[in-house]
Coordinates of C-alpha atoms in Angstrom, one line a residue:
Chain A
M1 CA 31.5 2.3 12.0
K2 CA 29.7 5.6 12.4
S3 CA 26.5 5.9 14.4
T4 CA 23.4 4.8 12.4
N5 CA 21.1 6.8 14.7
R6 CA 22.1 10.4 14.0
K7 CA 18.5 11.6 14.1
E8 CA 18.3 11.0 17.9
R9 CA 21.7 12.5 18.3
W10 CA 20.8 15.8 16.7
I11 CA 17.6 16.0 18.7
T12 CA 19.4 15.4 22.0
V13 CA 22.5 17.4 21.2
E14 CA 23.5 19.9 23.9
S15 CA 22.3 23.3 23.0
S16 CA 21.1 26.2 25.1
N17 CA 17.8 26.3 23.1
P18 CA 16.4 22.8 23.0
F19 CA 13.1 23.9 21.6
G20 CA 14.7 25.8 18.8
Q21 CA 16.9 22.7 18.1
L22 CA 13.9 20.6 18.0
I23 CA 12.1 22.8 15.5
L24 CA 15.2 23.0 13.3
G25 CA 15.4 19.2 13.2
G26 CA 11.7 18.9 12.4
L27 CA 11.9 21.6 9.8
T28 CA 14.8 19.9 7.9
S29 CA 13.1 16.5 8.1
G30 CA 9.9 18.0 6.9
L31 CA 11.7 19.8 4.0
L32 CA 13.1 16.4 3.0
Y33 CA 9.6 15.0 3.0
A34 CA 8.4 18.0 1.0
L35 CA 11.2 17.7 -1.6
L36 CA 10.5 14.0 -2.2
L37 CA 6.8 14.8 -2.4
L38 CA 7.6 17.5 -5.0
G39 CA 9.2 14.9 -7.2
F40 CA 6.3 12.5 -6.6
M41 CA 3.8 15.3 -7.4
V42 CA 5.6 16.4 -10.6
V43 CA 5.4 12.8 -11.8
F44 CA 1.8 12.5 -10.8
Q45 CA 0.9 15.7 -12.7
V46 CA 2.3 14.2 -15.9
S47 CA 1.2 10.6 -15.6
K48 CA -1.8 10.7 -13.1
T49 CA 0.0 7.7 -11.6
V50 CA 1.0 6.9 -8.0
N51 CA 4.6 5.7 -8.2
F52 CA 5.1 3.4 -5.2
A53 CA 8.7 2.9 -6.4
F54 CA 9.7 6.5 -6.3
G55 CA 11.6 6.3 -2.9
Q56 CA 13.5 3.3 -4.2
V57 CA 14.7 5.3 -7.2
G58 CA 16.4 7.6 -4.6
M59 CA 17.6 4.6 -2.7
V60 CA 19.4 3.3 -5.9
A61 CA 21.2 6.6 -6.1
A62 CA 22.3 6.8 -2.5
F63 CA 23.1 3.1 -2.0
S64 CA 25.2 2.9 -5.2
A65 CA 26.9 6.2 -4.3
W66 CA 27.9 4.7 -0.9
F67 CA 29.2 1.6 -2.7
F68 CA 31.2 3.5 -5.2
W69 CA 32.7 5.7 -2.4
S70 CA 33.3 3.0 0.2
S71 CA 34.2 -0.1 -1.9
L72 CA 35.6 1.4 -5.1
G73 CA 37.2 4.4 -3.4
L74 CA 35.8 7.0 -5.8
P75 CA 35.7 10.6 -4.5
L76 CA 32.4 11.3 -2.8
P77 CA 31.1 13.9 -5.3
V78 CA 31.9 11.6 -8.2
A79 CA 30.1 8.7 -6.5
I80 CA 27.1 10.8 -5.8
G81 CA 27.1 12.1 -9.4
I82 CA 27.1 8.5 -10.7
G83 CA 24.3 7.6 -8.3
A84 CA 22.2 10.5 -9.5
I85 CA 22.7 9.5 -13.1
L86 CA 21.6 6.0 -12.2
A87 CA 18.5 7.4 -10.5
V88 CA 17.7 9.5 -13.6
V89 CA 18.1 6.5 -15.9
V90 CA 16.0 4.2 -13.6
N91 CA 13.2 6.8 -13.2
S92 CA 13.1 7.6 -16.9
A93 CA 13.0 3.9 -17.7
I94 CA 10.1 3.4 -15.2
G95 CA 8.3 6.4 -16.8
I96 CA 8.8 5.5 -20.4
I97 CA 8.8 1.7 -20.4
V98 CA 6.3 1.0 -17.6
I99 CA 4.1 3.9 -16.4
T100 CA 3.0 5.0 -19.9
K101 CA 1.9 1.4 -20.6
I102 CA -0.5 1.3 -17.6
P103 CA -4.0 1.6 -19.1
A104 CA -6.4 4.2 -17.7
G105 CA -9.5 3.2 -15.8
R106 CA -8.0 0.2 -13.9
P107 CA -8.1 1.2 -10.3
G108 CA -5.1 0.1 -8.2
L109 CA -3.1 -1.2 -11.2
D110 CA -0.5 1.6 -11.0
L111 CA 0.0 0.7 -7.3
V112 CA 0.5 -3.0 -8.1
V113 CA 2.8 -2.4 -11.1
T114 CA 5.0 0.1 -9.2
L115 CA 5.0 -2.3 -6.2
G116 CA 6.5 -4.9 -8.5
I117 CA 9.2 -2.4 -9.5
F118 CA 9.7 -1.5 -5.8
L119 CA 10.5 -5.1 -5.1
F120 CA 12.7 -5.5 -8.1
L121 CA 14.8 -2.5 -7.3
T122 CA 15.1 -3.6 -3.7
A123 CA 16.2 -7.1 -4.7
V124 CA 18.7 -5.8 -7.3
M125 CA 20.4 -3.5 -4.8
Q126 CA 20.5 -6.2 -2.1
L127 CA 22.0 -8.6 -4.7
L128 CA 24.6 -6.2 -6.1
I129 CA 25.6 -4.6 -2.7
D130 CA 24.1 -6.3 0.4
A131 CA 21.1 -6.2 2.8
N132 CA 22.9 -4.4 5.6
A133 CA 22.6 -0.8 6.8
H134 CA 25.7 1.4 6.3
A135 CA 26.7 4.8 7.6
F136 CA 26.8 7.4 4.9
P137 CA 29.2 10.4 5.0
S138 CA 27.6 13.1 7.0
L139 CA 27.8 15.8 4.3
G140 CA 28.5 18.7 6.5
G141 CA 26.9 17.3 9.6
D142 CA 30.1 17.9 11.5
K143 CA 30.6 21.5 10.5
R144 CA 28.6 23.3 13.1
T145 CA 27.9 26.8 14.4
V146 CA 25.6 28.1 17.1
L147 CA 22.8 30.6 16.2
G148 CA 20.5 31.8 18.9
G149 CA 21.5 28.9 21.1
V150 CA 20.6 26.4 18.3
V151 CA 23.4 24.2 16.9
V152 CA 23.1 24.5 13.1
N153 CA 25.3 22.3 10.9
A154 CA 26.1 22.7 7.2
N155 CA 23.8 19.8 6.3
D156 CA 20.8 21.6 7.9
V157 CA 21.6 24.8 6.0
A158 CA 22.0 22.9 2.7
I159 CA 18.6 21.3 3.1
M160 CA 16.9 24.6 3.9
V161 CA 18.5 26.4 1.0
L162 CA 17.8 23.6 -1.4
G163 CA 14.2 23.3 -0.1
V164 CA 13.5 27.0 -0.6
F165 CA 15.2 27.2 -4.0
V166 CA 13.8 24.0 -5.5
I167 CA 10.3 24.5 -4.3
G168 CA 10.3 28.1 -5.3
G169 CA 11.9 27.3 -8.6
V170 CA 9.4 24.6 -9.5
Y171 CA 6.5 27.0 -8.5
V172 CA 7.9 29.8 -10.7
L173 CA 8.5 27.3 -13.6
F174 CA 5.0 25.9 -13.4
S175 CA 3.1 29.1 -12.9
R176 CA 5.1 31.9 -14.6
T177 CA 6.9 30.4 -17.6
T178 CA 5.8 29.1 -21.1
L179 CA 7.5 25.8 -20.3
G180 CA 5.4 25.5 -17.2
M181 CA 2.2 26.2 -19.2
E182 CA 3.2 23.6 -21.8
L183 CA 3.8 21.1 -19.0
R184 CA 0.4 21.8 -17.5
A185 CA -1.2 21.6 -20.9
S186 CA 0.4 18.3 -21.8
A187 CA -0.6 16.9 -18.3
E188 CA -4.2 18.0 -18.9
N189 CA -4.6 16.7 -22.4
A190 CA -1.5 15.4 -24.2
D191 CA -3.2 15.0 -27.6
I192 CA -4.4 18.7 -27.7
A193 CA -1.0 19.9 -26.4
A194 CA 0.8 17.9 -29.1
S195 CA -1.5 19.2 -31.8
A196 CA -0.7 22.7 -30.6
G197 CA 3.0 22.1 -31.2
V198 CA 4.1 21.0 -27.7
N199 CA 6.8 18.3 -27.7
V200 CA 5.0 16.1 -25.2
R201 CA 7.4 13.2 -25.2
L202 CA 10.4 15.5 -24.6
L203 CA 8.6 17.3 -21.8
R204 CA 7.7 14.0 -20.1
L205 CA 11.3 12.8 -20.4
G206 CA 12.4 16.1 -18.8
T207 CA 9.9 15.6 -16.0
W208 CA 11.0 12.0 -15.3
T209 CA 14.7 13.2 -15.4
F210 CA 14.0 16.0 -13.0
A211 CA 12.0 13.8 -10.6
G212 CA 14.8 11.2 -10.7
L213 CA 17.4 13.9 -9.8
L214 CA 15.1 15.1 -6.9
A215 CA 14.7 11.6 -5.6
A216 CA 18.5 11.1 -5.7
L217 CA 19.1 14.4 -3.9
V218 CA 16.6 13.7 -1.1
A219 CA 17.8 10.1 -0.7
V220 CA 21.5 11.2 -0.4
L221 CA 20.5 13.8 2.2
V222 CA 18.4 11.4 4.2
A223 CA 21.2 8.8 4.1
S224 CA 23.6 11.5 5.4
R225 CA 21.4 12.0 8.4
L226 CA 20.5 8.4 9.1
S227 CA 22.1 5.4 7.2
V228 CA 21.6 3.7 3.9
D229 CA 20.2 0.3 3.1
A230 CA 17.7 -1.2 0.6
F231 CA 14.6 -0.1 2.6
Y232 CA 15.5 3.1 4.3
M233 CA 13.5 5.4 2.0
T234 CA 10.2 3.6 2.5
P235 CA 9.2 5.5 5.7
V236 CA 10.2 8.8 4.1
L237 CA 8.1 8.0 1.0
I238 CA 5.1 7.0 3.1
K239 CA 5.1 10.3 5.0
A240 CA 5.6 12.2 1.8
F241 CA 2.8 10.2 0.1
V242 CA 0.5 10.8 3.1
A243 CA 1.1 14.6 3.0
G244 CA 0.3 14.5 -0.7
M245 CA -2.9 12.6 -0.2
I246 CA -4.1 14.9 2.6
G247 CA -3.1 18.1 0.9
G248 CA -4.2 17.0 -2.5
M249 CA -1.8 16.0 -5.3
D250 CA -3.4 18.6 -7.6
R251 CA -2.5 21.5 -5.3
F252 CA 1.0 22.9 -4.9
F253 CA 1.7 24.5 -1.5
A254 CA -0.8 22.8 0.7
P255 CA 0.7 19.3 0.5
L256 CA 4.2 20.6 0.8
V257 CA 3.3 22.6 3.9
I258 CA 1.7 19.5 5.4
A259 CA 4.9 17.5 4.7
I260 CA 6.9 20.1 6.5
G261 CA 4.3 20.1 9.3
I262 CA 4.6 16.3 9.6
G263 CA 8.4 16.6 10.1
V264 CA 8.0 19.2 12.8
Y265 CA 5.2 17.3 14.6
E266 CA 7.2 14.1 14.5
A267 CA 10.2 15.9 16.1
L268 CA 7.9 17.3 18.8
A269 CA 6.4 13.9 19.5
I270 CA 9.9 12.3 19.8
F271 CA 10.9 15.2 22.1
I272 CA 7.9 14.8 24.3
W273 CA 7.2 11.1 24.3
G274 CA 10.5 9.5 23.4
S275 CA 12.2 8.2 20.3
S276 CA 9.7 5.3 19.7
A277 CA 6.7 7.6 19.7
G278 CA 7.5 9.4 16.4
T279 CA 5.8 7.0 14.0
P280 CA 2.6 6.3 16.0
A281 CA 2.2 9.9 16.8
V282 CA 2.3 10.9 13.2
F283 CA -0.1 8.2 12.1
L284 CA -2.5 8.9 15.0
L285 CA -2.5 12.5 14.0
I286 CA -3.3 11.6 10.4
I287 CA -6.3 9.5 11.4
I288 CA -7.6 12.1 13.8
A289 CA -7.0 15.0 11.3
L290 CA -8.8 13.2 8.5
A291 CA -11.6 12.0 10.8
V292 CA -12.4 15.5 12.1
M293 CA -11.6 17.6 9.0
P294 CA -14.6 19.2 7.3
K295 CA -15.4 17.4 4.1
R296 CA -14.8 20.5 1.9
F297 CA -11.1 20.3 2.9
T298 CA -10.9 16.6 2.3
A299 CA -12.7 16.4 -1.0
A300 CA -10.4 15.6 -3.9
R301 CA -10.6 17.9 -6.9
H302 CA -9.2 15.2 -9.1
E303 CA -8.9 11.8 -7.6
V304 CA -5.8 9.9 -8.5
R305 CA -6.0 6.8 -10.5
A306 CA -5.1 4.4 -7.7
Chain B
M1 CA -20.3 24.1 -2.3
T2 CA -21.8 20.8 -1.6
T3 CA -24.3 19.2 -3.9
Q4 CA -27.6 18.5 -2.4
I5 CA -29.4 15.4 -3.6
R6 CA -32.9 14.6 -2.6
Q7 CA -33.1 11.2 -1.2
L8 CA -36.0 9.2 -2.5
P9 CA -37.8 6.7 -0.4
A10 CA -36.9 3.1 -1.1
T11 CA -39.1 1.6 -3.8
P12 CA -41.1 -1.6 -3.2
S13 CA -38.8 -3.6 -5.4
M14 CA -35.9 -2.5 -3.2
M15 CA -37.8 -3.4 0.0
S16 CA -38.3 -7.1 -1.0
P17 CA -35.1 -9.0 -1.3
P18 CA -34.4 -10.7 -4.6
P19 CA -34.4 -14.5 -4.6
A20 CA -31.0 -15.8 -3.5
R21 CA -29.2 -17.2 -6.6
W22 CA -26.7 -19.8 -5.7
P23 CA -23.8 -20.7 -8.0
H24 CA -24.4 -23.0 -10.9
L25 CA -23.8 -26.7 -10.3
S26 CA -20.9 -26.6 -12.8
T27 CA -19.2 -23.9 -10.7
V28 CA -19.6 -26.0 -7.5
V29 CA -18.2 -29.1 -9.2
I30 CA -15.2 -27.2 -10.6
V31 CA -14.5 -25.6 -7.2
G32 CA -14.9 -29.0 -5.5
L33 CA -12.5 -30.6 -7.9
I34 CA -9.9 -27.8 -7.3
A35 CA -10.4 -28.1 -3.5
A36 CA -9.9 -31.9 -3.8
V37 CA -6.6 -31.6 -5.7
P38 CA -4.4 -31.1 -2.6
L39 CA -6.2 -34.1 -0.8
V40 CA -5.3 -36.4 -3.7
F41 CA -2.0 -35.3 -5.0
F42 CA -0.2 -33.2 -2.3
G43 CA 2.3 -34.2 0.4
D44 CA 2.6 -32.4 3.7
Y45 CA 4.5 -29.4 2.5
W46 CA 2.2 -28.6 -0.4
M47 CA -0.8 -29.2 1.8
F48 CA 0.7 -26.6 4.2
V49 CA 1.0 -24.2 1.2
A50 CA -2.6 -25.0 0.2
A51 CA -3.8 -24.2 3.7
K52 CA -1.9 -20.9 3.6
I53 CA -3.6 -20.1 0.2
L54 CA -7.0 -20.7 1.9
A55 CA -6.2 -18.4 4.8
F56 CA -4.9 -15.6 2.6
G57 CA -7.7 -16.2 0.1
I58 CA -10.3 -15.6 2.8
A59 CA -8.7 -12.3 3.6
A60 CA -8.4 -11.4 -0.1
M61 CA -12.1 -12.1 -0.5
G62 CA -12.8 -9.6 2.3
L63 CA -10.7 -7.0 0.4
Q64 CA -12.6 -7.9 -2.8
I65 CA -15.9 -7.1 -1.1
L66 CA -14.6 -3.7 0.1
Y67 CA -12.6 -2.7 -2.9
G68 CA -14.1 -4.6 -5.8
R69 CA -17.7 -4.3 -4.8
A70 CA -17.9 -1.1 -2.7
G71 CA -15.0 0.7 -4.4
L72 CA -13.2 1.5 -1.0
M73 CA -9.5 1.0 -1.0
S74 CA -7.9 -0.4 2.2
L75 CA -4.2 -0.8 3.0
A76 CA -5.0 -2.4 6.3
Q77 CA -6.2 -5.9 5.3
G78 CA -3.0 -7.4 6.5
A79 CA -3.5 -5.5 9.8
F80 CA -7.0 -7.0 10.1
M81 CA -5.5 -10.4 9.6
G82 CA -3.2 -9.5 12.5
V83 CA -6.2 -8.4 14.6
G84 CA -7.8 -11.8 14.1
A85 CA -4.5 -13.7 14.6
Y86 CA -3.6 -11.9 17.8
A87 CA -7.2 -12.0 19.1
G88 CA -7.3 -15.7 18.7
Y89 CA -3.9 -16.1 20.2
L90 CA -4.8 -14.1 23.3
V91 CA -8.0 -16.0 23.9
A92 CA -6.2 -19.3 23.4
Q93 CA -3.7 -18.2 26.0
S94 CA -6.6 -18.0 28.4
G95 CA -7.3 -21.7 27.7
L96 CA -10.5 -21.1 25.8
G97 CA -11.5 -23.2 22.8
P98 CA -11.9 -22.6 19.1
G99 CA -15.6 -21.5 19.3
I100 CA -14.8 -18.7 21.7
Q101 CA -11.7 -17.9 19.7
L102 CA -13.8 -17.5 16.6
L103 CA -16.2 -15.2 18.4
A104 CA -13.4 -13.2 19.7
V105 CA -11.8 -12.9 16.2
I106 CA -15.1 -11.8 14.7
G107 CA -15.8 -9.4 17.6
A108 CA -12.3 -7.9 17.6
A109 CA -12.2 -7.4 13.9
S110 CA -15.7 -5.8 13.8
L111 CA -15.0 -3.5 16.8
V112 CA -11.7 -2.3 15.3
A113 CA -13.3 -1.8 11.9
L114 CA -16.1 0.2 13.5
I115 CA -13.6 2.4 15.4
V116 CA -11.5 3.0 12.3
G117 CA -14.3 3.2 9.8
L118 CA -17.1 5.1 11.5
P119 CA -15.4 8.5 11.5
T120 CA -13.5 8.1 8.3
L121 CA -15.7 6.4 5.7
R122 CA -16.9 9.8 4.5
L123 CA -13.5 10.3 3.0
S124 CA -12.6 9.8 -0.6
P125 CA -11.3 6.3 -1.4
L126 CA -7.7 7.3 -1.5
R127 CA -7.8 9.3 1.7
L128 CA -9.5 6.3 3.3
A129 CA -6.6 4.2 2.0
I130 CA -4.3 6.6 3.8
V131 CA -6.3 6.2 7.1
T132 CA -6.1 2.5 6.8
L133 CA -2.4 2.7 6.0
A134 CA -2.0 4.8 9.2
F135 CA -4.0 2.3 11.2
G136 CA -1.9 -0.6 9.9
E137 CA 1.3 1.1 10.9
L138 CA -0.1 2.0 14.3
F139 CA -1.3 -1.6 14.8
N140 CA 2.2 -2.9 13.9
W141 CA 3.8 -0.5 16.3
L142 CA 1.4 -1.6 19.0
L143 CA 2.3 -5.3 18.4
I144 CA 6.0 -4.5 18.6
N145 CA 5.7 -2.4 21.7
S146 CA 3.4 -4.7 23.8
T147 CA 5.9 -7.5 24.3
E148 CA 4.2 -9.0 27.4
W149 CA 1.0 -9.5 25.5
T150 CA 2.1 -10.2 21.9
G151 CA 5.7 -11.4 22.2
G152 CA 6.8 -8.1 20.6
S153 CA 9.0 -8.1 17.5
Q154 CA 10.2 -11.7 18.3
G155 CA 6.7 -13.0 17.7
A156 CA 4.9 -15.8 19.6
P157 CA 4.2 -19.5 19.1
V158 CA 0.5 -20.2 18.5
E159 CA -1.3 -23.3 19.9
P160 CA -2.9 -25.4 17.1
L161 CA -6.7 -25.4 16.7
I162 CA -8.3 -28.7 17.5
I163 CA -11.8 -28.8 15.9
F164 CA -13.8 -32.1 15.9
G165 CA -10.6 -34.0 16.2
F166 CA -8.8 -32.1 13.4
D167 CA -5.5 -30.7 14.7
T168 CA -4.1 -27.8 12.6
S169 CA -0.5 -28.8 13.6
Y170 CA -0.9 -31.4 10.9
P171 CA -1.0 -29.9 7.3
L172 CA -3.8 -32.1 6.1
D173 CA -6.0 -31.1 9.1
A174 CA -5.0 -27.5 8.7
Y175 CA -6.1 -27.6 5.1
L176 CA -9.4 -29.2 6.0
V177 CA -10.1 -26.8 8.8
A178 CA -9.3 -23.8 6.5
L179 CA -11.4 -25.4 3.8
A180 CA -14.4 -25.7 6.2
F181 CA -14.3 -21.9 6.6
A182 CA -13.3 -21.0 3.0
V183 CA -16.3 -22.8 1.4
P184 CA -19.1 -21.1 3.3
L185 CA -17.4 -17.7 3.1
T186 CA -16.9 -18.1 -0.6
L187 CA -20.5 -19.0 -1.1
F188 CA -21.4 -15.9 1.0
A189 CA -19.2 -13.7 -1.1
L190 CA -20.5 -15.1 -4.3
N191 CA -24.1 -14.7 -3.3
L192 CA -23.5 -11.1 -2.0
G193 CA -23.7 -9.8 -5.5
Q194 CA -27.3 -11.0 -5.8
T195 CA -28.5 -9.4 -2.6
H196 CA -29.7 -5.8 -2.0
L197 CA -26.6 -5.2 0.1
G198 CA -24.3 -6.3 -2.6
R199 CA -26.1 -4.2 -5.2
R200 CA -26.1 -1.2 -2.9
M201 CA -22.3 -1.6 -2.6
M202 CA -21.9 -1.7 -6.3
A203 CA -24.1 1.3 -6.7
I204 CA -21.9 3.3 -4.3
R205 CA -18.8 2.1 -6.2
D206 CA -20.2 3.3 -9.5
S207 CA -21.7 6.6 -8.4
E208 CA -22.4 7.8 -4.8
M209 CA -24.7 10.5 -6.1
A210 CA -26.7 8.1 -8.2
A211 CA -26.8 5.7 -5.2
V212 CA -28.2 8.4 -2.9
S213 CA -30.8 9.4 -5.4
V214 CA -32.3 5.9 -5.4
G215 CA -32.4 5.7 -1.7
V216 CA -29.2 4.0 -0.7
F217 CA -28.0 5.0 2.8
I218 CA -24.3 5.3 2.0
P219 CA -22.7 5.4 5.5
K220 CA -24.5 2.2 6.6
T221 CA -23.6 0.3 3.4
K222 CA -20.0 1.5 3.6
I223 CA -19.6 0.5 7.2
I224 CA -21.2 -2.9 6.6
A225 CA -18.7 -3.4 3.7
F226 CA -15.8 -2.3 5.9
V227 CA -16.8 -4.6 8.8
L228 CA -17.4 -7.6 6.5
S229 CA -14.0 -7.0 5.0
A230 CA -12.4 -6.8 8.4
V231 CA -14.1 -10.0 9.6
F232 CA -13.0 -11.9 6.5
G233 CA -9.5 -10.6 7.2
G234 CA -9.6 -11.5 10.9
I235 CA -10.8 -15.1 10.1
G236 CA -8.1 -15.4 7.5
G237 CA -5.4 -14.2 10.0
W238 CA -6.7 -16.6 12.7
L239 CA -6.5 -19.5 10.3
Y240 CA -3.1 -18.4 9.1
S241 CA -1.8 -18.3 12.6
A242 CA -3.2 -21.8 13.3
T243 CA -1.6 -23.1 10.1
T244 CA 1.9 -21.7 10.6
G245 CA 1.9 -22.1 14.4
F246 CA 3.7 -18.8 14.8
I247 CA 2.9 -15.1 14.5
A248 CA 5.0 -12.0 14.4
P249 CA 4.4 -8.4 13.5
P250 CA 6.0 -8.6 10.0
D251 CA 3.3 -11.1 9.0
F252 CA 0.8 -8.3 9.2
D253 CA 2.7 -5.2 8.1
L254 CA 2.1 -2.8 5.3
F255 CA 3.6 -5.2 2.8
A256 CA 1.1 -7.9 3.8
S257 CA -1.7 -5.5 3.0
V258 CA -0.1 -4.4 -0.3
F259 CA 0.3 -8.0 -1.3
L260 CA -3.3 -8.7 -0.6
L261 CA -4.3 -5.7 -2.7
A262 CA -2.0 -7.0 -5.4
A263 CA -3.7 -10.4 -5.2
V264 CA -7.1 -8.8 -5.7
V265 CA -6.0 -6.6 -8.5
I266 CA -4.1 -9.3 -10.3
G267 CA -6.9 -11.8 -9.9
G268 CA -9.5 -9.2 -11.1
S269 CA -11.1 -7.0 -8.5
R270 CA -14.6 -7.5 -9.7
S271 CA -14.8 -11.2 -9.1
V272 CA -14.6 -13.6 -6.1
A273 CA -12.8 -16.2 -8.3
G274 CA -10.3 -13.4 -9.1
A275 CA -9.5 -13.0 -5.4
W276 CA -8.7 -16.7 -5.2
M277 CA -6.6 -16.8 -8.4
G278 CA -4.7 -13.7 -7.3
T279 CA -4.0 -15.2 -3.9
A280 CA -2.8 -18.5 -5.4
F281 CA -0.5 -16.5 -7.7
I282 CA 1.0 -14.4 -5.0
V283 CA 1.5 -17.4 -2.6
L284 CA 2.7 -19.8 -5.3
L285 CA 5.1 -17.4 -7.0
P286 CA 7.9 -17.9 -4.5
E287 CA 7.2 -21.6 -4.3
G288 CA 7.6 -21.8 -8.0
F289 CA 11.1 -20.5 -7.7
N290 CA 11.8 -22.9 -4.9
L291 CA 10.6 -25.7 -7.2
I292 CA 13.1 -24.9 -10.0
G293 CA 15.9 -24.7 -7.4
Q294 CA 16.3 -20.9 -7.6
P295 CA 14.8 -19.6 -4.4
N296 CA 17.1 -16.5 -4.4
L297 CA 15.8 -15.6 -7.9
Y298 CA 12.3 -14.9 -6.5
A299 CA 13.4 -11.7 -4.8
L300 CA 14.8 -10.5 -8.2
A301 CA 12.2 -11.9 -10.6
G302 CA 9.2 -11.9 -8.3
G303 CA 8.8 -8.1 -8.5
L304 CA 9.4 -8.0 -12.2
L305 CA 6.9 -10.8 -12.7
L306 CA 4.3 -9.0 -10.6
A307 CA 4.7 -5.8 -12.6
T308 CA 4.7 -7.6 -15.9
T309 CA 1.6 -9.7 -15.1
A310 CA -0.3 -6.6 -13.9
L311 CA 0.7 -4.8 -17.1
L312 CA -0.2 -7.7 -19.5
L313 CA -3.4 -8.6 -17.7
P314 CA -4.9 -5.2 -16.7
D315 CA -8.3 -6.8 -16.0
G316 CA -6.7 -9.6 -14.0
F317 CA -6.9 -13.3 -14.5
S318 CA -10.7 -13.3 -14.2
G319 CA -10.7 -10.8 -17.1
V320 CA -8.9 -13.3 -19.3
F321 CA -11.6 -15.9 -18.5
A322 CA -14.3 -13.4 -19.1
H323 CA -12.7 -12.6 -22.5
I324 CA -12.5 -16.3 -23.4
K325 CA -16.1 -16.8 -22.4
S326 CA -17.3 -13.9 -24.5
L327 CA -15.2 -15.2 -27.5
I328 CA -16.9 -18.6 -27.2
T329 CA -20.3 -17.0 -26.9
R330 CA -19.7 -14.9 -30.0
M331 CA -18.4 -18.0 -32.0
R332 CA -21.5 -19.9 -31.0
A333 CA -23.7 -17.1 -32.1
Q334 CA -21.9 -16.9 -35.4
E335 CA -22.3 -20.7 -35.9
D336 CA -26.1 -20.4 -35.0
R337 CA -26.5 -17.6 -37.6
A338 CA -24.6 -19.7 -40.2

């Protein structure tokens, strides 16, 4: 069985530029947080709902892809494709059947409802596959080259390219296109947007589909660097969620930059204080940052429903 | 740009406390009957479950004070249960009795709440939730990484509490000890809404600006709510550890906090009774699946049931009762008019 702790391996890998190696590792982790957050934010923009189950949607894609590949012997791209379709179906079902039914003005209800879905998806995957952790194919992790003393693998490059293109693409879509304007209009006031001829239902379905695909993509990439089980996406979701809350879910670049910053800081903490220091260092920083940050930076322009 | 609001001096009516209004006799009788049910009908196992409901219910009431009354969201109530449980455990390890343990539990929960709350209570409710989430994760990490004190990830056995001859290693005694704490704390929570403090909390929940304009000192009220909530959580955790006889970090992780929040929301966040009903639902749900001989089904159906219940009853269980009550009142009014 392959190592389930690749994260430590890429941090401690022999390279002539350990600091550069560290920054690369942190950047790629941070980009994964940012990509997941992007999907989370897109859903939030449309539904004004915190979807606690969003990470599990990605888990469904990656865990089922692993199962189709390892147990049924399907080629990896086909297995990942089926997993992504499952994630799209599950995410769209959550959006259409559940999220739209959550009444407004009930604080915390979205958190509880999506927590129920989180537990349901976790249980379904544990029942259908199992409750163990499994090594996922490394997806280019073994194809390496050295740039400036830093060992760069194809997986890192894929994450950086995807990160730049997806984040840039969504930004252009939202800010520069008619479709983006219609999306923003339907998020702001669906009734007025519909009366102006915008197909709100189709736009929402498209948003849920896109978010599901993004969750699948991130989950597969995270699995390729760590391992896959029914819970592995929860820490990733928490860090993405935290970045979104600190940066503001109604902003675009600020939360994504914070997500990348969390990845880099986490890598630095692990490098300096050891592998067990990553999580406490991140959460300690969050507490300190929010405690000392001037109020004008922490005031929410539009508070989320939860 | 920040909005400046002139703070008015407190009016005479705010200076003098309103008369304390204790619950109606009918409420006391109903609660007494419910509390007596386990004593009459339950065997050891269900008595143990009832004691667990009481412990979790106390923690949920604390969260109801913070979230339902003051409008501040916390994802660390499970961690505060852990603070109480481990404070009691460490004091008991020194050979000290339940009285000192209780003081340590209250002291530790208050101190930790002050450390976490003082610099962060100015934040918006959701950012405060993030801080509490971060605190909970840090606390859990600390428990796992201080093995010589806490037993680490393996957990630690807890000595039973022995209070006036009641030994919590026996389910009946554990239930009675938990009940002895649950009753006064419930009365306190019920009466809180009638006090100036409770009203100040509600004013902050509804509109901070309006609360400031009528002379409410927001930081003080928020920190009191936070400390009260933590103390309830600590006592709940202490009683939970005495009931189960064993504590481990997963008992007090993020999921414990989220489940307590779920209990408060499902029960109805605006009512103390709601906190109790929500807690009973959350604790009894897996037991229900055990009862029908399908314990494995809980993992599958439990989440679905949680989501469905929350969707079907958006105002919680207490909202259903309130609805029935208003229907009866309307029917009576119609009869009177006829």
